[in-house]
Amino acid sequence: MNHSKLRYVFGFSFLLLLVLSFYLIDFFVGNKPYETLTPDSYEAGTTVSLYNKFPRSLPVEFVLSDFVFDSANEIKNPSGVTETTVSFTSLSSAIYIVNTYRMELIEKGWTVVVDSSAPEVMLMQVSKGDENFLFTLAATSKSTIMITIQYEK
């Protein structure tokens, strides 16, 4: 075998060994699932999940047409109760959003339990049967309103 063919065989073997090494390192070391640390304040067995999609457990009637989904998380305790928080942003004013919620949710059978506002934050809690939802609205630095909806199931 001449030297040029031998050089290509060694070069190819070296490249193959290098690719195989990276694959094995990634497989055994780098391919860990995303972990969410659970703070000590949660009881043992609690799971925390973060989502970048709209949760199916949130009633669609709570999402106004100009809402842009931001994030969602669920905290499930060992007894099976799940606390969900969903965040949206909107270019509408906080007053418009709260007034729209009041009108539309009352029409759909929801009862406004708490309705409170301060200069920077508006809170509204609604209930229907044994379901309770807490809405928090606050202005962001980007001239948008952050809407956070919290509930347990």
Coordinates of C-alpha atoms in Angstrom, one line a residue:
M1 CA 0.0 0.0 0.0
N2 CA 1.5 3.4 -0.9
H3 CA 1.9 6.2 1.6
S4 CA -1.0 8.4 0.2
K5 CA -3.6 5.6 0.6
L6 CA -2.2 4.8 4.1
R7 CA -2.5 8.4 5.1
Y8 CA -6.2 8.5 4.0
V9 CA -6.9 5.3 5.9
F10 CA -5.3 6.6 9.1
G11 CA -7.0 10.0 8.6
F12 CA -10.4 8.4 8.1
S13 CA -9.9 6.1 11.1
F14 CA -8.9 9.0 13.2
L15 CA -12.0 11.0 12.1
L16 CA -14.2 8.0 12.8
L17 CA -12.7 7.5 16.2
L18 CA -13.2 11.3 17.0
V19 CA -16.9 11.2 15.9
L20 CA -17.5 8.0 17.9
S21 CA -15.8 9.6 21.0
F22 CA -18.0 12.7 20.8
Y23 CA -21.1 10.5 20.4
L24 CA -20.2 8.3 23.4
I25 CA -19.4 11.3 25.6
D26 CA -22.7 13.0 24.7
F27 CA -24.6 9.7 25.2
F28 CA -23.2 9.0 28.7
V29 CA -22.6 12.5 30.0
G30 CA -24.3 15.2 28.1
N31 CA -27.7 13.7 27.3
K32 CA -29.3 14.3 30.7
P33 CA -33.1 15.3 30.8
Y34 CA -34.0 18.8 31.8
E35 CA -34.3 18.9 35.6
T36 CA -36.3 21.3 37.6
L37 CA -35.0 21.7 41.2
T38 CA -37.8 21.4 43.8
P39 CA -37.2 23.8 46.7
D40 CA -37.0 22.5 50.2
S41 CA -40.3 24.4 51.0
Y42 CA -42.3 21.8 49.0
E43 CA -43.1 18.6 50.6
A44 CA -41.3 15.4 49.5
G45 CA -42.8 14.0 46.3
T46 CA -43.8 17.3 44.8
T47 CA -43.1 17.7 41.1
V48 CA -42.6 21.0 39.3
S49 CA -43.1 21.1 35.5
L50 CA -42.4 24.0 33.2
Y51 CA -44.2 24.4 29.8
N52 CA -43.9 26.5 26.7
K53 CA -47.4 25.5 25.5
F54 CA -50.9 26.4 26.5
P55 CA -52.2 24.0 29.2
R56 CA -55.4 22.1 28.4
S57 CA -56.7 22.6 31.9
L58 CA -57.2 26.3 31.5
P59 CA -60.7 27.3 30.2
V60 CA -60.4 28.8 26.8
E61 CA -62.8 31.6 27.8
F62 CA -60.0 33.1 30.0
V63 CA -57.9 33.8 26.9
L64 CA -58.8 37.0 25.2
S65 CA -58.2 37.4 21.5
D66 CA -55.0 39.6 21.7
F67 CA -53.3 37.5 24.4
V68 CA -49.9 36.2 23.6
F69 CA -48.9 33.1 25.5
D70 CA -45.8 33.6 27.6
S71 CA -45.3 30.5 29.9
A72 CA -47.0 28.0 32.1
N73 CA -45.9 25.9 35.1
E74 CA -47.6 23.2 37.3
I75 CA -46.7 22.2 40.8
K76 CA -48.2 18.8 41.7
N77 CA -48.1 17.8 45.4
P78 CA -48.1 14.1 46.5
S79 CA -51.9 14.3 47.4
G80 CA -52.6 15.0 43.7
V81 CA -53.5 18.7 43.9
T82 CA -52.0 20.6 40.9
E83 CA -51.4 24.3 41.1
T84 CA -51.1 25.8 37.7
T85 CA -49.9 29.3 36.7
V86 CA -50.2 30.6 33.1
S87 CA -48.8 33.9 31.9
F88 CA -49.8 36.0 28.9
T89 CA -49.0 39.4 27.6
S90 CA -51.3 41.9 25.9
L91 CA -51.1 45.3 24.2
S92 CA -54.5 46.2 25.6
S93 CA -54.9 48.4 28.7
A94 CA -55.3 46.7 32.1
I95 CA -58.7 48.5 32.5
Y96 CA -59.9 47.2 29.2
I97 CA -58.8 43.6 30.1
V98 CA -60.4 43.7 33.6
N99 CA -63.7 45.2 32.2
T100 CA -63.8 42.6 29.4
Y101 CA -63.2 39.8 31.9
R102 CA -65.9 41.1 34.3
M103 CA -68.5 41.4 31.5
E104 CA -67.7 38.1 29.7
L105 CA -67.1 35.9 32.7
I106 CA -70.3 37.0 34.5
E107 CA -72.2 36.3 31.3
K108 CA -70.7 32.7 31.3
G109 CA -71.8 32.0 34.9
W110 CA -68.6 33.0 36.8
T111 CA -68.9 35.0 40.0
V112 CA -66.3 37.8 40.7
V113 CA -65.2 37.1 44.3
V114 CA -62.4 39.6 44.7
D115 CA -61.9 42.7 42.6
S116 CA -59.0 44.9 43.7
S117 CA -56.7 47.3 42.1
A118 CA -53.7 49.4 43.0
P119 CA -51.7 51.8 40.8
E120 CA -49.4 49.1 39.5
V121 CA -51.4 45.8 39.9
M122 CA -55.0 44.6 39.4
L123 CA -56.3 41.4 41.0
M124 CA -59.5 39.6 40.3
Q125 CA -60.7 36.2 41.6
V126 CA -63.5 34.4 40.0
S127 CA -65.3 31.2 40.9
K128 CA -67.8 28.8 39.4
G129 CA -68.9 25.8 41.4
D130 CA -65.7 24.5 43.1
E131 CA -63.3 26.2 40.7
N132 CA -61.4 29.3 41.6
F133 CA -59.1 31.3 39.4
L134 CA -57.0 34.3 40.4
F135 CA -56.1 36.9 37.7
T136 CA -53.2 39.3 38.2
L137 CA -52.5 42.1 35.8
A138 CA -49.4 44.3 35.9
A139 CA -47.7 46.6 33.5
T140 CA -44.3 45.5 32.0
S141 CA -41.4 47.6 31.0
K142 CA -42.2 46.9 27.3
S143 CA -45.6 48.8 27.4
T144 CA -47.5 45.6 27.6
I145 CA -49.7 44.1 30.3
M146 CA -48.7 40.8 31.9
I147 CA -51.7 38.6 32.8
T148 CA -51.1 35.8 35.2
I149 CA -53.8 33.2 35.9
Q150 CA -53.4 30.9 38.9
Y151 CA -55.7 27.9 39.8
E152 CA -55.8 24.5 41.5
K153 CA -57.3 21.3 40.3

